[in-house]
Amino acid sequence: MKTFCALLLVLLSHLPAEKNIPVNKLDLKKYAGTWYSLYSIPTIFDKGSRETTTKYTLNKAGYYDVLTTYKKPGDEKIYSRNSKMFPSEDGNNGELQAQFIWPIKVDYWIIELADDYSYVVVGHPDHKFLFIMSRHQTMAKKIYDEIVARCKAKGYEVAKLTSQQHEKI
């Protein structure tokens, strides 16, 4: 019985304390605009990129036209990439899908959003990536540390977070 209890305790200690779910409410118009990606667990497409900025423009069809600009390692040239972002069917929660290549869509969950839309945390249902973004190139260290702690509790491997090399926080 002691062995069973010890095993159960070990298993429970590895479960995330918080659920990794999208936010319940998202105002699509407020979310539109420019976001600075400050830190990320990058995707294969984002590895090594820096000073990444993303502009979301809500179009009449109800989805976002997305323009992402970034620099590559050791290169000062600014590169850009266009994509689309589709809200959930009811259009008011943080469960979106990104489309970089038609017809493939990737889950893009807004897992945390400041009440004033000053920062956002974007994740994935399977913890494949994580982006901490702000309306500004900087973020207070206290806010950043709190976000990282919550992301860790949701099961993200926060040790893999890399700086997008905007101004230091």
PDB file of N, CA, C and O in Angstrom, residues 26-33 35 58 64 115-117 135:
ATOM      1  N   LEU A  26     -12.870  36.869 -25.755  1.00  0.00           N
ATOM      2  CA  LEU A  26     -11.912  37.592 -26.583  1.00  0.00           C
ATOM      3  C   LEU A  26     -12.666  38.606 -27.424  1.00  0.00           C
ATOM      4  O   LEU A  26     -13.597  38.258 -28.145  1.00  0.00           O
ATOM      5  N   ASP A  27     -12.276  39.856 -27.309  1.00  0.00           N
ATOM      6  CA  ASP A  27     -12.828  40.913 -28.154  1.00  0.00           C
ATOM      7  C   ASP A  27     -11.929  41.001 -29.387  1.00  0.00           C
ATOM      8  O   ASP A  27     -10.789  41.460 -29.301  1.00  0.00           O
ATOM      9  N   LEU A  28     -12.441  40.545 -30.520  1.00  0.00           N
ATOM     10  CA  LEU A  28     -11.632  40.472 -31.735  1.00  0.00           C
ATOM     11  C   LEU A  28     -11.100  41.839 -32.165  1.00  0.00           C
ATOM     12  O   LEU A  28      -9.975  41.945 -32.651  1.00  0.00           O
ATOM     13  N   LYS A  29     -11.876  42.887 -31.969  1.00  0.00           N
ATOM     14  CA  LYS A  29     -11.424  44.238 -32.356  1.00  0.00           C
ATOM     15  C   LYS A  29     -10.305  44.727 -31.446  1.00  0.00           C
ATOM     16  O   LYS A  29      -9.351  45.338 -31.909  1.00  0.00           O
ATOM     17  N   LYS A  30     -10.406  44.459 -30.144  1.00  0.00           N
ATOM     18  CA  LYS A  30      -9.351  44.874 -29.209  1.00  0.00           C
ATOM     19  C   LYS A  30      -8.053  44.109 -29.443  1.00  0.00           C
ATOM     20  O   LYS A  30      -6.969  44.634 -29.228  1.00  0.00           O
ATOM     21  N   TYR A  31      -8.173  42.844 -29.848  1.00  0.00           N
ATOM     22  CA  TYR A  31      -6.988  42.020 -30.074  1.00  0.00           C
ATOM     23  C   TYR A  31      -6.218  42.472 -31.317  1.00  0.00           C
ATOM     24  O   TYR A  31      -5.010  42.303 -31.406  1.00  0.00           O
ATOM     25  N   ALA A  32      -6.928  43.046 -32.267  1.00  0.00           N
ATOM     26  CA  ALA A  32      -6.282  43.516 -33.500  1.00  0.00           C
ATOM     27  C   ALA A  32      -5.208  44.541 -33.168  1.00  0.00           C
ATOM     28  O   ALA A  32      -5.242  45.195 -32.130  1.00  0.00           O
ATOM     29  N   GLY A  33      -4.233  44.649 -34.047  1.00  0.00           N
ATOM     30  CA  GLY A  33      -3.167  45.619 -33.863  1.00  0.00           C
ATOM     31  C   GLY A  33      -1.811  44.934 -33.797  1.00  0.00           C
ATOM     32  O   GLY A  33      -1.657  43.779 -34.179  1.00  0.00           O
ATOM     33  N   TRP A  35       1.569  43.427 -31.973  1.00  0.00           N
ATOM     34  CA  TRP A  35       2.066  42.738 -30.789  1.00  0.00           C
ATOM     35  C   TRP A  35       3.552  42.470 -30.973  1.00  0.00           C
ATOM     36  O   TRP A  35       3.978  42.071 -32.054  1.00  0.00           O
ATOM     37  N   LEU A  58      -8.173  42.734 -38.515  1.00  0.00           N
ATOM     38  CA  LEU A  58      -9.456  42.056 -38.638  1.00  0.00           C
ATOM     39  C   LEU A  58     -10.128  42.534 -39.924  1.00  0.00           C
ATOM     40  O   LEU A  58     -10.356  43.731 -40.112  1.00  0.00           O
ATOM     41  N   TYR A  64      -8.443  37.336 -39.218  1.00  0.00           N
ATOM     42  CA  TYR A  64      -7.329  38.278 -39.240  1.00  0.00           C
ATOM     43  C   TYR A  64      -6.410  38.008 -40.425  1.00  0.00           C
ATOM     44  O   TYR A  64      -6.067  36.864 -40.712  1.00  0.00           O
ATOM     45  N   ASP A 115      -6.463  42.133 -18.890  1.00  0.00           N
ATOM     46  CA  ASP A 115      -7.770  42.794 -19.006  1.00  0.00           C
ATOM     47  C   ASP A 115      -7.731  43.982 -19.956  1.00  0.00           C
ATOM     48  O   ASP A 115      -8.689  44.244 -20.674  1.00  0.00           O
ATOM     49  N   ASP A 116      -6.608  44.696 -19.953  1.00  0.00           N
ATOM     50  CA  ASP A 116      -6.472  45.875 -20.811  1.00  0.00           C
ATOM     51  C   ASP A 116      -5.811  45.551 -22.164  1.00  0.00           C
ATOM     52  O   ASP A 116      -5.452  46.451 -22.908  1.00  0.00           O
ATOM     53  N   TYR A 117      -5.636  44.264 -22.455  1.00  0.00           N
ATOM     54  CA  TYR A 117      -5.023  43.795 -23.706  1.00  0.00           C
ATOM     55  C   TYR A 117      -3.596  44.320 -23.874  1.00  0.00           C
ATOM     56  O   TYR A 117      -3.125  44.513 -24.977  1.00  0.00           O
ATOM     57  N   ARG A 135       2.066  44.699 -26.094  1.00  0.00           N
ATOM     58  CA  ARG A 135       1.831  45.847 -26.985  1.00  0.00           C
ATOM     59  C   ARG A 135       3.071  46.743 -27.038  1.00  0.00           C
ATOM     60  O   ARG A 135       3.163  47.622 -27.880  1.00  0.00           O
TER      61      ARG A 135
END
